[in-house]
Short mmCIF file of C-alpha atoms in Angstrom, two decimals:
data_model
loop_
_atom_site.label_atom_id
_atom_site.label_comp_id
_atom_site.label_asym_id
_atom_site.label_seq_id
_atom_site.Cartn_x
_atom_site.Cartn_y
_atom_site.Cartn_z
CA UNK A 1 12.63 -6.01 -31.07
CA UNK A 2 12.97 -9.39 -29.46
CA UNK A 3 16.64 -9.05 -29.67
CA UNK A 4 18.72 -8.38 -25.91
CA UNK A 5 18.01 -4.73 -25.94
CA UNK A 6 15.20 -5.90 -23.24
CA UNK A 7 16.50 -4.71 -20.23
CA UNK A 8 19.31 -1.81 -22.01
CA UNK A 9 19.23 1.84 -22.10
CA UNK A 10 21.17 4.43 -23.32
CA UNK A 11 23.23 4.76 -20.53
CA UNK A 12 22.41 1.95 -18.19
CA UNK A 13 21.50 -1.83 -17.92
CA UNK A 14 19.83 -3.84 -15.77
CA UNK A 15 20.99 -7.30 -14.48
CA UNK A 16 20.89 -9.46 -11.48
CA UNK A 17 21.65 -8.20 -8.58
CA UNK A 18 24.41 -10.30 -7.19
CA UNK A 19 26.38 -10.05 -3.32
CA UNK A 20 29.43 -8.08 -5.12
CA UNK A 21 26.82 -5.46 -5.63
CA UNK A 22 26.35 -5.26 -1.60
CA UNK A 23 29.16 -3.67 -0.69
CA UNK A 24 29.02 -0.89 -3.59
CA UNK A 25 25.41 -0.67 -2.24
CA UNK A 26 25.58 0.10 0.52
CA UNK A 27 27.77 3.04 -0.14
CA UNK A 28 25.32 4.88 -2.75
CA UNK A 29 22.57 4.44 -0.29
CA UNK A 30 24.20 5.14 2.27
CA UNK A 31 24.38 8.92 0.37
CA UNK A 32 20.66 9.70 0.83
CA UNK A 33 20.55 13.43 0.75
CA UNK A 34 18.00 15.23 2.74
CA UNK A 35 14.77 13.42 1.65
CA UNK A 36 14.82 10.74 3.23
CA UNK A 37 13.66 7.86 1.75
CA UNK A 38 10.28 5.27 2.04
CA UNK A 39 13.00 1.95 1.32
CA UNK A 40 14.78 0.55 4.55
CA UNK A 41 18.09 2.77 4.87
CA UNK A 42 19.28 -0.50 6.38
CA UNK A 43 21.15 -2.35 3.41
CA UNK A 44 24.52 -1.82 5.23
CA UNK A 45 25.02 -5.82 5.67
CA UNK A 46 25.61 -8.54 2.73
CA UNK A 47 23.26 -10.74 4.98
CA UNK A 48 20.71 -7.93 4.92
CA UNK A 49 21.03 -8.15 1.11
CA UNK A 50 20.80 -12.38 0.74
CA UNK A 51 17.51 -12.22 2.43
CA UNK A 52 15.58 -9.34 0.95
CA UNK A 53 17.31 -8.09 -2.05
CA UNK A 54 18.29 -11.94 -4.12
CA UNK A 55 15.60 -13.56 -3.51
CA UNK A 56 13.00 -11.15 -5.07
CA UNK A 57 11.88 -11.35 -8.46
CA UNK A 58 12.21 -8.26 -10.62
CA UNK A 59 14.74 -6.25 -8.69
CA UNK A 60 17.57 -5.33 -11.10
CA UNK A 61 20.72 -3.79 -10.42
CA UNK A 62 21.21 -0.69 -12.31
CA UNK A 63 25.09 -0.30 -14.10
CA UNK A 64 26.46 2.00 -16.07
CA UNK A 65 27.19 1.28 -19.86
CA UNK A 66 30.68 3.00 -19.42
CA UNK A 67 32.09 1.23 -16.90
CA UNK A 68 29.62 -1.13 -15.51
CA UNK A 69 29.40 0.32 -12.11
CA UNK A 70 26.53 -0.62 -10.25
CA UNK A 71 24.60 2.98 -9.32
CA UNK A 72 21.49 1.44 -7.50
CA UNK A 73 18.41 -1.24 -7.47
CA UNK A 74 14.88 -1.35 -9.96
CA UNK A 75 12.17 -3.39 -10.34
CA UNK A 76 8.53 -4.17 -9.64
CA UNK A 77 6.93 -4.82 -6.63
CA UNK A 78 3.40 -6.03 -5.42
CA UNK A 79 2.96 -7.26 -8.72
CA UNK A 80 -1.37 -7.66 -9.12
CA UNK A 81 -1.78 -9.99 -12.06
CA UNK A 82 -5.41 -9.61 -11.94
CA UNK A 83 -5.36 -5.77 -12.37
CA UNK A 84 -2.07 -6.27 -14.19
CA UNK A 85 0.17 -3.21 -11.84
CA UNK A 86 3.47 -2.89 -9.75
CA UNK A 87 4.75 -0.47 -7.54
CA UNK A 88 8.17 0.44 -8.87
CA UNK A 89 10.80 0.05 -6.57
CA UNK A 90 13.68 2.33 -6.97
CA UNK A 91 16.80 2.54 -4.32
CA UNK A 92 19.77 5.13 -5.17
CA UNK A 93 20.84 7.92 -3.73
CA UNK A 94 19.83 11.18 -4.88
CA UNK A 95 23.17 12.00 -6.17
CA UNK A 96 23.05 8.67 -8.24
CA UNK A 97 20.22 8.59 -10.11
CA UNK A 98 18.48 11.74 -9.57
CA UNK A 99 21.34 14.63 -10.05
CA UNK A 100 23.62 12.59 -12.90
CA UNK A 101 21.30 12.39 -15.64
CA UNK A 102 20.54 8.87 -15.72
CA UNK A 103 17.12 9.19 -14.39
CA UNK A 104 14.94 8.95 -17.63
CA UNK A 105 17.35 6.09 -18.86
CA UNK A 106 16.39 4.20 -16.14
CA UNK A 107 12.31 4.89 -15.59
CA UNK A 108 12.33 4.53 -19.31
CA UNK A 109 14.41 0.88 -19.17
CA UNK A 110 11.97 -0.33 -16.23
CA UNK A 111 8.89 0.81 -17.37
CA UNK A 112 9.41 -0.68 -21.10
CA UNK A 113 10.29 -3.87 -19.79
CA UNK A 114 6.81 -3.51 -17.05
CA UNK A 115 4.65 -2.58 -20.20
CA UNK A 116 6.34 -4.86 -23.16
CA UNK A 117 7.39 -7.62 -21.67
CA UNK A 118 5.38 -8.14 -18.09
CA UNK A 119 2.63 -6.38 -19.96
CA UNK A 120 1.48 -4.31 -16.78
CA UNK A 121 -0.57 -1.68 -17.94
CA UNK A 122 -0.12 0.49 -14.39
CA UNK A 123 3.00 1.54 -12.41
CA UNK A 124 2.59 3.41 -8.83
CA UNK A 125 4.94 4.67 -6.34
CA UNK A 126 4.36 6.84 -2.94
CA UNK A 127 7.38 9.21 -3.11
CA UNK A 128 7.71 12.20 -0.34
CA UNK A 129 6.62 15.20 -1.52
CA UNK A 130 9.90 16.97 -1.34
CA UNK A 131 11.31 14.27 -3.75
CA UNK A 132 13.72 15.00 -6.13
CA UNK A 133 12.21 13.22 -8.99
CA UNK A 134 9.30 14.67 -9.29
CA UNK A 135 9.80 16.77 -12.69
CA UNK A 136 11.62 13.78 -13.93
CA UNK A 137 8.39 11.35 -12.83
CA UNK A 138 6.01 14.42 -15.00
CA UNK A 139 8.23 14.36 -17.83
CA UNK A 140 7.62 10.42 -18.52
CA UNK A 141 3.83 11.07 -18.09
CA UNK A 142 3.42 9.93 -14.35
CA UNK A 143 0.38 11.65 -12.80
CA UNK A 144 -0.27 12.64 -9.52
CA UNK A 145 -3.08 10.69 -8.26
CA UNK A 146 -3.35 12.27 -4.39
CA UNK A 147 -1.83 13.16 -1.58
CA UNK A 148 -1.31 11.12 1.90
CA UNK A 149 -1.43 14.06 4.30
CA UNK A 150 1.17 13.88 6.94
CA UNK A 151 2.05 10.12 6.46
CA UNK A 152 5.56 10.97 6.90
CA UNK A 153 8.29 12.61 9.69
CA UNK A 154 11.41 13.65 9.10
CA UNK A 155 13.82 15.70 10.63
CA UNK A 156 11.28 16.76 13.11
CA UNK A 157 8.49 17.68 11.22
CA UNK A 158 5.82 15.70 9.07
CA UNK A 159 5.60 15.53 5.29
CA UNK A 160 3.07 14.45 2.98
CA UNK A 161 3.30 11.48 1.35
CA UNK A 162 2.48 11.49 -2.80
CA UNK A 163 1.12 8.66 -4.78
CA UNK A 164 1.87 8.87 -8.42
CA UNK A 165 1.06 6.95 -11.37
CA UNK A 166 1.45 5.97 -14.92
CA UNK A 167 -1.61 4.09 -17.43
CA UNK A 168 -0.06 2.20 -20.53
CA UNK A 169 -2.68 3.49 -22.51
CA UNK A 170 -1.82 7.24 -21.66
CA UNK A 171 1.68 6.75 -22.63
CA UNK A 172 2.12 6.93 -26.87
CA UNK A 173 4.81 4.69 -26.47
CA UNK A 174 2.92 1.70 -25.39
CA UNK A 175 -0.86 2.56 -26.11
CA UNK A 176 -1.05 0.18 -28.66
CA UNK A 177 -2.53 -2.41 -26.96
CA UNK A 178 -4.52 -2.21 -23.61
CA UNK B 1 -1.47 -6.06 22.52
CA UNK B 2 -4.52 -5.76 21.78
CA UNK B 3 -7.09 -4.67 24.08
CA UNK B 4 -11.53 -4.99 24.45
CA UNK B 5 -13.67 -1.91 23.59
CA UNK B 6 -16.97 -1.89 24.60
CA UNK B 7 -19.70 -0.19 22.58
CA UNK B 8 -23.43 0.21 23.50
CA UNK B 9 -24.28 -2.67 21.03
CA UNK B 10 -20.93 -4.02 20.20
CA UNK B 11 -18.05 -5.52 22.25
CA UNK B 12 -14.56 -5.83 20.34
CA UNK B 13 -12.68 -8.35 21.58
CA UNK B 14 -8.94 -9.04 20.59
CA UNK B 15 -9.55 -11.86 17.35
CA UNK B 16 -8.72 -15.55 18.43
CA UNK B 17 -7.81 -18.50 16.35
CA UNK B 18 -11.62 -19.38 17.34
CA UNK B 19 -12.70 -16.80 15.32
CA UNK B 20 -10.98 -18.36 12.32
CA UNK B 21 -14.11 -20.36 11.19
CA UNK B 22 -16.89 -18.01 11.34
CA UNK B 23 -14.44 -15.32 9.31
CA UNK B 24 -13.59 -18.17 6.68
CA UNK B 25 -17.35 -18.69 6.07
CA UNK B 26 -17.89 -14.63 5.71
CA UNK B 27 -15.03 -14.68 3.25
CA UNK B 28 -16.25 -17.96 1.57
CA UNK B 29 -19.15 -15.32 0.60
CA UNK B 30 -17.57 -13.97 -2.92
CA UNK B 31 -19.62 -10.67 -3.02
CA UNK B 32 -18.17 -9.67 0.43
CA UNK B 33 -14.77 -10.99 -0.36
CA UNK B 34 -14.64 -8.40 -3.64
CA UNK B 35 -15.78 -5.76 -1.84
CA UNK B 36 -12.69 -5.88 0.82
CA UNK B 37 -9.88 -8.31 -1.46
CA UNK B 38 -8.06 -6.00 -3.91
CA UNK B 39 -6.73 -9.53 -5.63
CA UNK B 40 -8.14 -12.80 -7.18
CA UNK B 41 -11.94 -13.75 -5.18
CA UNK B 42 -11.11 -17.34 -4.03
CA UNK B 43 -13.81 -19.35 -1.65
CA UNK B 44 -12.12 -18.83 2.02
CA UNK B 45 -11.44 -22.02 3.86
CA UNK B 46 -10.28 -22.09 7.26
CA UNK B 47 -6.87 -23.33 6.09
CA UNK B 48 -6.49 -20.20 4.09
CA UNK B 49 -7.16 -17.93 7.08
CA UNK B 50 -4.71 -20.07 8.90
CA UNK B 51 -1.67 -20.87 6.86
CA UNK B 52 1.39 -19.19 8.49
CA UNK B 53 1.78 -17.08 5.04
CA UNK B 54 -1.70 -15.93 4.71
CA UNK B 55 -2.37 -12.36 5.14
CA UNK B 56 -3.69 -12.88 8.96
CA UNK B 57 -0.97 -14.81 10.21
CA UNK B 58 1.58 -11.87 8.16
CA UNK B 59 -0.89 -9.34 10.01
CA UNK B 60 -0.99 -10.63 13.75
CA UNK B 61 2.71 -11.35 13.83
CA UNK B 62 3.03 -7.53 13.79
CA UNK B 63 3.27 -6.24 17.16
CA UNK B 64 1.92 -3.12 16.46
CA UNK B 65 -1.01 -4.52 14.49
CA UNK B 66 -4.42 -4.28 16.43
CA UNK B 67 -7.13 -6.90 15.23
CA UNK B 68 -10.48 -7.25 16.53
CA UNK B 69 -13.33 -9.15 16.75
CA UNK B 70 -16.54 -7.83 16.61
CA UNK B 71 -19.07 -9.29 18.64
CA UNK B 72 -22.72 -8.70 19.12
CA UNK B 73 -23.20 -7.66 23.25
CA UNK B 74 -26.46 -9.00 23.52
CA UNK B 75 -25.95 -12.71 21.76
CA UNK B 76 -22.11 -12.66 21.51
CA UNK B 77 -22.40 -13.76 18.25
CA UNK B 78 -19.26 -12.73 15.66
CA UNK B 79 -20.41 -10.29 13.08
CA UNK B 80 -17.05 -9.23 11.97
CA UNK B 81 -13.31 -7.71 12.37
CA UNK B 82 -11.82 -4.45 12.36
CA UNK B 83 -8.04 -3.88 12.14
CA UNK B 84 -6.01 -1.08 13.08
CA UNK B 85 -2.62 -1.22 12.23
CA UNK B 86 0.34 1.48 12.72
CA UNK B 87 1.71 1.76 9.43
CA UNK B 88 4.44 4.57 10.31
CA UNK B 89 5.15 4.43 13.72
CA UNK B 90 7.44 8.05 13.85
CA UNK B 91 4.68 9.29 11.97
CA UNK B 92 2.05 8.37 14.12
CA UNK B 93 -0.25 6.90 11.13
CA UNK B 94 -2.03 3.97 11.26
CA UNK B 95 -4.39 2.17 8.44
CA UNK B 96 -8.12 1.10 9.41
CA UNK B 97 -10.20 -1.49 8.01
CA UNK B 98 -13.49 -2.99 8.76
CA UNK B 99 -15.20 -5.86 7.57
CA UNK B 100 -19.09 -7.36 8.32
CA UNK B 101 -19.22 -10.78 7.68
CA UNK B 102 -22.65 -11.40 8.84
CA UNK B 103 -24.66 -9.59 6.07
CA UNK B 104 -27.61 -9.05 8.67
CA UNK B 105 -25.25 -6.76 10.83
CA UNK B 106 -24.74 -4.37 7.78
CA UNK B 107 -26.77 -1.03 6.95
CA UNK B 108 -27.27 -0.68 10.73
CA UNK B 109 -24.87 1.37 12.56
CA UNK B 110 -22.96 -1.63 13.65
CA UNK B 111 -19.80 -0.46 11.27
CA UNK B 112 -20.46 3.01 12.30
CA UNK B 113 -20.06 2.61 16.19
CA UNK B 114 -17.26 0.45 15.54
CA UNK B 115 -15.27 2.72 13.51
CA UNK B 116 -15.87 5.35 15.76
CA UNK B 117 -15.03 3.39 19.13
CA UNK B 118 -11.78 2.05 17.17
CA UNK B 119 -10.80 5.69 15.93
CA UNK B 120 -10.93 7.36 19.57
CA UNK B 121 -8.81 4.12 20.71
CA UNK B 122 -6.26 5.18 17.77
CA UNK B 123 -6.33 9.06 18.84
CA UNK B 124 -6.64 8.67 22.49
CA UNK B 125 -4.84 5.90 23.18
CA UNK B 126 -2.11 5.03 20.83
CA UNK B 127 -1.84 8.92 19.90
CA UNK B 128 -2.15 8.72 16.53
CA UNK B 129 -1.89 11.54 14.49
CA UNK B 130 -3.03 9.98 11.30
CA UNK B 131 -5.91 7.22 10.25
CA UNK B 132 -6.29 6.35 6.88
CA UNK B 133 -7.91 3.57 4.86
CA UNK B 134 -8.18 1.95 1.36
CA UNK B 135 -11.92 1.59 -0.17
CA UNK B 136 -13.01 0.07 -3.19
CA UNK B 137 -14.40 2.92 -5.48
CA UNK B 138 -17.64 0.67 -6.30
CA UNK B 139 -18.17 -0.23 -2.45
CA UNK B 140 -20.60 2.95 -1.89
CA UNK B 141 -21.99 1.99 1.52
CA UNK B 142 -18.40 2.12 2.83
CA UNK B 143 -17.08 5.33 1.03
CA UNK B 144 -20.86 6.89 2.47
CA UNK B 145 -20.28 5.50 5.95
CA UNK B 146 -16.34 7.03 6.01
CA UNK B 147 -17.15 10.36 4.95
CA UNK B 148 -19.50 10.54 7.59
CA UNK B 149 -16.83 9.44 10.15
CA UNK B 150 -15.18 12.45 8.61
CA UNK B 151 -12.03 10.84 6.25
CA UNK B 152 -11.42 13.01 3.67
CA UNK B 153 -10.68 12.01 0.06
CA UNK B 154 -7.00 11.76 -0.44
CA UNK B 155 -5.59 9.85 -3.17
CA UNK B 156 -7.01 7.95 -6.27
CA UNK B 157 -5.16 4.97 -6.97
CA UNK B 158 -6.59 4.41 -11.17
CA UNK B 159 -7.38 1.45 -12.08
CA UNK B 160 -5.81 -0.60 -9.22
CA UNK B 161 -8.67 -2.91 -9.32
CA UNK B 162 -10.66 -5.42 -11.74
CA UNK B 163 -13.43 -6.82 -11.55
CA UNK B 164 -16.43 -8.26 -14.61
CA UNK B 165 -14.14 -6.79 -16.93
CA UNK B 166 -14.42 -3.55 -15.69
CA UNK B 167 -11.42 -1.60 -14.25
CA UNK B 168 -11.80 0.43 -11.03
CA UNK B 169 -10.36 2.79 -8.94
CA UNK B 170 -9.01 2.02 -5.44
CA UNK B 171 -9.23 5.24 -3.18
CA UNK B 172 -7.13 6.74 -0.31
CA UNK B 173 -9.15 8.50 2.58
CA UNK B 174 -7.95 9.92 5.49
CA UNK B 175 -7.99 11.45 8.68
CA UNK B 176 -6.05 13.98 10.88
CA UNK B 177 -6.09 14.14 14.55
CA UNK B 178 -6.96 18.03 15.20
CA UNK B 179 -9.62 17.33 12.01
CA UNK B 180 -11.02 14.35 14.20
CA UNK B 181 -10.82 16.47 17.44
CA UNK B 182 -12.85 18.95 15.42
CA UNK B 183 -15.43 16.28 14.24
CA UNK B 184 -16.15 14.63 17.03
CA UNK B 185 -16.65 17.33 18.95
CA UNK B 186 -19.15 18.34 16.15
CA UNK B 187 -21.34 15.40 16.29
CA UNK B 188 -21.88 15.48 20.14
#
């Protein structure tokens, strides 16, 4: 506690996000599968990246431990001090983060550092409803709080869009303190 | 571009820098301001309303963002804006928002003809396929006045807001174009 495990998982860390990481990027998301995603699919350009991706506070590149390969962007977004919640931002690739294992390393990382150290008590995220995460989302305790009907088309026909969430106080973890 | 609709008791004209004061005062007003601001209830000033980062310049540089005044036919006095803004354009979905600044105007059918002309300008014009807006769980009148129009309940955001120490849901409703087809029809 209070040491540098802050921002360290198992598996993963998060750091800075810096213009090396562009390039590298750009490939992962590049790999989207057949969801589709709510983030811009437009990081293809390291000038794309200086102006929305390094200027923002908490977005984190995600690496891996082993090798320190960069596998896709974290953070917090929308940040509401009053009500004290953030969307979380996540932007990989499906094969990156959702089919190699590294998926509750990284919600886990994030949402410690939201709760702990930002002390958020709320995290929300619209995801498609044919996301890949969504057993991974349940298994951390996110609930889902509704369903946008049709707010999405893809592929030529229209999805529904999910909101989920997570309280502090509903996660053992964290409920210590509200 | 934003074009006039003309009601039977309202006209809403595309919003104007010479709106800017009379919204600033309705804002200034902190028990409307909490009932439409999910953030921190500040006093308006016109500077506020007009400072290139402020939510309404962010909103009107949008091309595809419709904002309105609304505007009393008989006095053309400003009682308020609506918004209507295309969120997704390949999904045809757009968010709608209202707001009464002139607290006379309210519990009257002013928000309801409104709503309703901007809704058929959404569907019939712009060919939505989707309206949906955010309400305040502890703003009644509005989630009464909605339901009416015929949004359905669609997502519960928990405890997205705060307010006198109390924390409070912020709610998702919406509205699909064969369910409006069906509704208006209905009320006819």
């Amino acid at each position: 506690m209070l040491g540098n495990e802050l921002l360290t998982g198992t598996a993963v860390y998060l750091t800075n996000p810096i213009v090396a990481d562009a390039d590298c990027l750009t490939t992962v998301l590049k790999d989207f599968g057949v969801v589709g995603s709510l983030a811009s699919a437009d990081l293809t350009t390291v000038s794309y990246f200086q102006e929305h991706i390094e200027p923002l506070a908490f977005r984190f590149a995600v690496r891996r431990t082993s090798d320190d390969v960069v596998i896709g962007l974290c953070g917090l977004g929308d940040v509401q001090w009053q009500a004290r919640h953030a969307q979380l931002t996540l932007m990989f690739s499906v094969r990156s983060l959702w089919m190699n294992g590294f998926a509750d390393d990284v919600l886990e990382t994030i949402t410690r550092y939201a709760f702990m150290e930002v002390n958020l008590r709320r995290l929300a995220l619209f995801v498609p409803e044919t996301h890949p995460g969504l057993s991974a989302f349940a298994s951390a305790g996110w609930r889902v709080e509704g369903r946008l009907r049709q707010a999405l088309y893809l592929d030529g026909r229209f999805y529904d869009k999910l909101l989920i969430g997570l309280l502090r106080y509903e996660d053992p973890n964290y409920a210590s303190d509200q | 571009m934003t074009v006039t609709l003309t009601g039977k008791r309202i006209d809403l004209v595309p919003f104007t820098d010479a709106d800017v004061p009379a919204l600033a005062t309705g804002l200034a007003d902190l028990a409307l301001n909490r009932l439409v601001n999910p953030g921190i209830a500040v006093p308006f000033t016109v500077d506020d309303l007009l400072d290139a980062d402020g939510w309404l310049a962010q909103s009107r540089a949008v091309a595809d963002n419709h904002l309105w005044s609304m505007r009393d036919r008989q006095t053309d006095q400003f009682i308020g804006i609506c918004a209507l803004d295309v969120e997704d354009a390949a999904a045809r979905s757009a968010e709608i928002g209202i707001n009464i600044t002139a607290a006379a105007y309210r519990g009257r059918g002013y928000g309801s003809e409104t709503m309703r002309l901007v809704m058929a300008y959404g569907f019939m014009q712009l060919d939505l396929n989707r309206q949906f807006l955010k309400v305040f769980a502890y703003n009644h009148a509005a989630i009464r006045l909605y339901q009416k129009l015929g949004f359905q309940l669609e997502a519960t955001e928990r405890e997205a807001l705060y307010r006198d120490g109390v924390y409070y849901d912020q709610l998702y409703m919406g509205l699909l174009r064969a369910e409006w087809e069906g509704h208006a029809h209905a009320g006819q």
